[in-house]
C-alpha cells in the first residue's frame, strides 16, 4: 500500500499489482495444465504403438499426467490436466467410441491428485509416483467392465477376463508414470516448469 497526500490529507492507495500478477500466473498455469491434457489425447490418436496389449497408451498419458502433477503447486493439477484430456476426447476428431472414455480421463486425474496429496514425504520419489500412475491407469479396464455389463458396450480387451487388462494397464501406467516422474525431476532441478 502507498500513502499519498491529496489536498493536505492522507489517503491510502492500495496497489493491486501483486493480486493481478497472481491471477495471471494462475490462468497461465491452468492453460498449461489443460494443454497438457489435450496433448495426451492428440498423442493417443497419433501414436499407433505396435504392441497389441490393452493399456499401452498409458505410456504417454501417465507420463504427461505425472509430469503435469509434479510440475505444479496447484493442488488439483492432475484433475485439471485430466479435464483437458476428457474435454478433448469428446471432440469428434478424437475418435473415442466408449461412453465412459472422458470419465476415465477425469477419474484418473482425481485419483492421481488424491494419492499424490496423501503422502508429502513419499511423493518425492519416482517409484512412488510410478505406483500412483499405475493404480490410476488400472481404473480404465474396470470402467470398461462396467460399460460391458451395464451399457452393453463390447471391449476386445475384456475377452480374456478383467485381470489381464488390469495388469497390463498397471504395467504401462507404471512405466509411463516413472518416465513422467524422471522427466519432472530433471526439469525441477533447473526451474519450475509450471508457474504456480
mmCIF file with all atom_site columns, N, CA, C and O in Angstrom, residues 4 29 48 50 64 68 80 95 100 103 106-107 115 123 125 132 138-140 156 158 160 164 194:
data_model
loop_
_atom_site.group_PDB
_atom_site.id
_atom_site.type_symbol
_atom_site.label_atom_id
_atom_site.label_alt_id
_atom_site.label_comp_id
_atom_site.label_asym_id
_atom_site.label_entity_id
_atom_site.label_seq_id
_atom_site.pdbx_PDB_ins_code
_atom_site.Cartn_x
_atom_site.Cartn_y
_atom_site.Cartn_z
_atom_site.occupancy
_atom_site.B_iso_or_equiv
_atom_site.pdbx_formal_charge
_atom_site.auth_seq_id
_atom_site.auth_comp_id
_atom_site.auth_asym_id
_atom_site.auth_atom_id
_atom_site.pdbx_PDB_model_num
ATOM 1  N N  . UNK A 1 4   ? -0.538  8.569   -0.056  1.00 0.00 ? 4   UNK A N  1
ATOM 2  C CA . UNK A 1 4   ? -0.419  9.770   -0.879  1.00 0.00 ? 4   UNK A CA 1
ATOM 3  C C  . UNK A 1 4   ? -1.078  10.946  -0.180  1.00 0.00 ? 4   UNK A C  1
ATOM 4  O O  . UNK A 1 4   ? -2.072  10.784  0.513   1.00 0.00 ? 4   UNK A O  1
ATOM 5  N N  . UNK A 1 29  ? -1.091  -21.073 -15.518 1.00 0.00 ? 29  UNK A N  1
ATOM 6  C CA . UNK A 1 29  ? -0.948  -22.438 -15.026 1.00 0.00 ? 29  UNK A CA 1
ATOM 7  C C  . UNK A 1 29  ? -2.094  -23.311 -15.529 1.00 0.00 ? 29  UNK A C  1
ATOM 8  O O  . UNK A 1 29  ? -1.866  -24.418 -16.021 1.00 0.00 ? 29  UNK A O  1
ATOM 9  N N  . UNK A 1 48  ? 0.549   -45.004 -32.835 1.00 0.00 ? 48  UNK A N  1
ATOM 10 C CA . UNK A 1 48  ? -0.001  -46.336 -33.052 1.00 0.00 ? 48  UNK A CA 1
ATOM 11 C C  . UNK A 1 48  ? 1.069   -47.328 -32.616 1.00 0.00 ? 48  UNK A C  1
ATOM 12 O O  . UNK A 1 48  ? 1.861   -47.820 -33.406 1.00 0.00 ? 48  UNK A O  1
ATOM 13 N N  . UNK A 1 50  ? 3.034   -50.491 -31.800 1.00 0.00 ? 50  UNK A N  1
ATOM 14 C CA . UNK A 1 50  ? 2.924   -51.827 -32.401 1.00 0.00 ? 50  UNK A CA 1
ATOM 15 C C  . UNK A 1 50  ? 2.493   -52.897 -31.408 1.00 0.00 ? 50  UNK A C  1
ATOM 16 O O  . UNK A 1 50  ? 2.176   -54.013 -31.788 1.00 0.00 ? 50  UNK A O  1
ATOM 17 N N  . UNK A 1 64  ? 2.610   -37.812 -19.171 1.00 0.00 ? 64  UNK A N  1
ATOM 18 C CA . UNK A 1 64  ? 2.158   -36.411 -19.211 1.00 0.00 ? 64  UNK A CA 1
ATOM 19 C C  . UNK A 1 64  ? 1.455   -36.032 -17.914 1.00 0.00 ? 64  UNK A C  1
ATOM 20 O O  . UNK A 1 64  ? 1.701   -34.960 -17.346 1.00 0.00 ? 64  UNK A O  1
ATOM 21 N N  . UNK A 1 68  ? 2.812   -33.262 -15.326 1.00 0.00 ? 68  UNK A N  1
ATOM 22 C CA . UNK A 1 68  ? 2.000   -32.070 -15.021 1.00 0.00 ? 68  UNK A CA 1
ATOM 23 C C  . UNK A 1 68  ? 1.701   -31.981 -13.528 1.00 0.00 ? 68  UNK A C  1
ATOM 24 O O  . UNK A 1 68  ? 1.767   -30.897 -12.936 1.00 0.00 ? 68  UNK A O  1
ATOM 25 N N  . UNK A 1 80  ? -7.125  -31.006 -13.295 1.00 0.00 ? 80  UNK A N  1
ATOM 26 C CA . UNK A 1 80  ? -7.248  -30.017 -14.376 1.00 0.00 ? 80  UNK A CA 1
ATOM 27 C C  . UNK A 1 80  ? -6.670  -30.580 -15.673 1.00 0.00 ? 80  UNK A C  1
ATOM 28 O O  . UNK A 1 80  ? -7.264  -30.450 -16.750 1.00 0.00 ? 80  UNK A O  1
ATOM 29 N N  . UNK A 1 95  ? -12.072 -39.491 -31.946 1.00 0.00 ? 95  UNK A N  1
ATOM 30 C CA . UNK A 1 95  ? -12.446 -40.857 -32.302 1.00 0.00 ? 95  UNK A CA 1
ATOM 31 C C  . UNK A 1 95  ? -12.776 -41.753 -31.116 1.00 0.00 ? 95  UNK A C  1
ATOM 32 O O  . UNK A 1 95  ? -12.730 -42.971 -31.227 1.00 0.00 ? 95  UNK A O  1
ATOM 33 N N  . UNK A 1 100 ? -17.721 -43.994 -21.548 1.00 0.00 ? 100 UNK A N  1
ATOM 34 C CA . UNK A 1 100 ? -17.049 -43.514 -20.346 1.00 0.00 ? 100 UNK A CA 1
ATOM 35 C C  . UNK A 1 100 ? -15.590 -43.106 -20.593 1.00 0.00 ? 100 UNK A C  1
ATOM 36 O O  . UNK A 1 100 ? -14.824 -42.979 -19.634 1.00 0.00 ? 100 UNK A O  1
ATOM 37 N N  . UNK A 1 103 ? -14.898 -39.814 -18.903 1.00 0.00 ? 103 UNK A N  1
ATOM 38 C CA . UNK A 1 103 ? -14.939 -40.013 -17.445 1.00 0.00 ? 103 UNK A CA 1
ATOM 39 C C  . UNK A 1 103 ? -13.687 -40.711 -16.953 1.00 0.00 ? 103 UNK A C  1
ATOM 40 O O  . UNK A 1 103 ? -13.175 -40.400 -15.873 1.00 0.00 ? 103 UNK A O  1
ATOM 41 N N  . UNK A 1 106 ? -10.908 -38.210 -16.526 1.00 0.00 ? 106 UNK A N  1
ATOM 42 C CA . UNK A 1 106 ? -11.139 -37.346 -15.364 1.00 0.00 ? 106 UNK A CA 1
ATOM 43 C C  . UNK A 1 106 ? -10.909 -38.105 -14.051 1.00 0.00 ? 106 UNK A C  1
ATOM 44 O O  . UNK A 1 106 ? -10.261 -37.602 -13.142 1.00 0.00 ? 106 UNK A O  1
ATOM 45 N N  . UNK A 1 107 ? -11.434 -39.322 -13.953 1.00 0.00 ? 107 UNK A N  1
ATOM 46 C CA . UNK A 1 107 ? -11.274 -40.117 -12.734 1.00 0.00 ? 107 UNK A CA 1
ATOM 47 C C  . UNK A 1 107 ? -9.798  -40.405 -12.478 1.00 0.00 ? 107 UNK A C  1
ATOM 48 O O  . UNK A 1 107 ? -9.329  -40.361 -11.333 1.00 0.00 ? 107 UNK A O  1
ATOM 49 N N  . UNK A 1 115 ? -3.914  -39.421 -4.369  1.00 0.00 ? 115 UNK A N  1
ATOM 50 C CA . UNK A 1 115 ? -2.776  -40.223 -3.905  1.00 0.00 ? 115 UNK A CA 1
ATOM 51 C C  . UNK A 1 115 ? -1.515  -39.376 -3.776  1.00 0.00 ? 115 UNK A C  1
ATOM 52 O O  . UNK A 1 115 ? -0.697  -39.613 -2.885  1.00 0.00 ? 115 UNK A O  1
ATOM 53 N N  . UNK A 1 123 ? 5.993   -38.707 -2.022  1.00 0.00 ? 123 UNK A N  1
ATOM 54 C CA . UNK A 1 123 ? 5.782   -38.196 -3.383  1.00 0.00 ? 123 UNK A CA 1
ATOM 55 C C  . UNK A 1 123 ? 7.035   -37.589 -3.999  1.00 0.00 ? 123 UNK A C  1
ATOM 56 O O  . UNK A 1 123 ? 7.034   -37.229 -5.162  1.00 0.00 ? 123 UNK A O  1
ATOM 57 N N  . UNK A 1 125 ? 9.629   -39.361 -4.444  1.00 0.00 ? 125 UNK A N  1
ATOM 58 C CA . UNK A 1 125 ? 10.302  -40.499 -5.053  1.00 0.00 ? 125 UNK A CA 1
ATOM 59 C C  . UNK A 1 125 ? 9.603   -40.925 -6.345  1.00 0.00 ? 125 UNK A C  1
ATOM 60 O O  . UNK A 1 125 ? 8.394   -41.112 -6.376  1.00 0.00 ? 125 UNK A O  1
ATOM 61 N N  . UNK A 1 132 ? 1.546   -44.564 -8.182  1.00 0.00 ? 132 UNK A N  1
ATOM 62 C CA . UNK A 1 132 ? 0.325   -43.759 -8.270  1.00 0.00 ? 132 UNK A CA 1
ATOM 63 C C  . UNK A 1 132 ? -0.245  -43.837 -9.688  1.00 0.00 ? 132 UNK A C  1
ATOM 64 O O  . UNK A 1 132 ? -1.441  -44.056 -9.885  1.00 0.00 ? 132 UNK A O  1
ATOM 65 N N  . UNK A 1 138 ? -5.043  -48.229 -13.905 1.00 0.00 ? 138 UNK A N  1
ATOM 66 C CA . UNK A 1 138 ? -5.721  -49.529 -13.803 1.00 0.00 ? 138 UNK A CA 1
ATOM 67 C C  . UNK A 1 138 ? -7.233  -49.397 -13.659 1.00 0.00 ? 138 UNK A C  1
ATOM 68 O O  . UNK A 1 138 ? -7.955  -50.390 -13.780 1.00 0.00 ? 138 UNK A O  1
ATOM 69 N N  . UNK A 1 139 ? -7.719  -48.192 -13.438 1.00 0.00 ? 139 UNK A N  1
ATOM 70 C CA . UNK A 1 139 ? -9.164  -47.968 -13.305 1.00 0.00 ? 139 UNK A CA 1
ATOM 71 C C  . UNK A 1 139 ? -9.860  -48.103 -14.664 1.00 0.00 ? 139 UNK A C  1
ATOM 72 O O  . UNK A 1 139 ? -11.029 -48.486 -14.735 1.00 0.00 ? 139 UNK A O  1
ATOM 73 N N  . UNK A 1 140 ? -9.141  -47.809 -15.733 1.00 0.00 ? 140 UNK A N  1
ATOM 74 C CA . UNK A 1 140 ? -9.747  -47.827 -17.077 1.00 0.00 ? 140 UNK A CA 1
ATOM 75 C C  . UNK A 1 140 ? -10.424 -49.159 -17.428 1.00 0.00 ? 140 UNK A C  1
ATOM 76 O O  . UNK A 1 140 ? -11.582 -49.170 -17.868 1.00 0.00 ? 140 UNK A O  1
ATOM 77 N N  . UNK A 1 156 ? -12.826 -55.408 -26.686 1.00 0.00 ? 156 UNK A N  1
ATOM 78 C CA . UNK A 1 156 ? -11.951 -56.511 -27.088 1.00 0.00 ? 156 UNK A CA 1
ATOM 79 C C  . UNK A 1 156 ? -10.983 -56.885 -25.965 1.00 0.00 ? 156 UNK A C  1
ATOM 80 O O  . UNK A 1 156 ? -10.633 -58.046 -25.802 1.00 0.00 ? 156 UNK A O  1
ATOM 81 N N  . UNK A 1 158 ? -11.458 -57.173 -22.935 1.00 0.00 ? 158 UNK A N  1
ATOM 82 C CA . UNK A 1 158 ? -12.059 -57.969 -21.861 1.00 0.00 ? 158 UNK A CA 1
ATOM 83 C C  . UNK A 1 158 ? -12.373 -59.405 -22.269 1.00 0.00 ? 158 UNK A C  1
ATOM 84 O O  . UNK A 1 158 ? -12.961 -60.148 -21.486 1.00 0.00 ? 158 UNK A O  1
ATOM 85 N N  . UNK A 1 160 ? -10.494 -61.930 -22.506 1.00 0.00 ? 160 UNK A N  1
ATOM 86 C CA . UNK A 1 160 ? -9.805  -62.912 -21.662 1.00 0.00 ? 160 UNK A CA 1
ATOM 87 C C  . UNK A 1 160 ? -10.022 -62.632 -20.174 1.00 0.00 ? 160 UNK A C  1
ATOM 88 O O  . UNK A 1 160 ? -9.273  -63.110 -19.337 1.00 0.00 ? 160 UNK A O  1
ATOM 89 N N  . UNK A 1 164 ? -6.415  -59.616 -16.842 1.00 0.00 ? 164 UNK A N  1
ATOM 90 C CA . UNK A 1 164 ? -5.358  -59.360 -17.834 1.00 0.00 ? 164 UNK A CA 1
ATOM 91 C C  . UNK A 1 164 ? -5.269  -57.880 -18.193 1.00 0.00 ? 164 UNK A C  1
ATOM 92 O O  . UNK A 1 164 ? -4.183  -57.283 -18.108 1.00 0.00 ? 164 UNK A O  1
ATOM 93 N N  . UNK A 1 194 ? 5.811   -25.312 -14.491 1.00 0.00 ? 194 UNK A N  1
ATOM 94 C CA . UNK A 1 194 ? 4.503   -24.677 -14.473 1.00 0.00 ? 194 UNK A CA 1
ATOM 95 C C  . UNK A 1 194 ? 4.594   -23.564 -13.447 1.00 0.00 ? 194 UNK A C  1
ATOM 96 O O  . UNK A 1 194 ? 5.331   -23.658 -12.485 1.00 0.00 ? 194 UNK A O  1
#
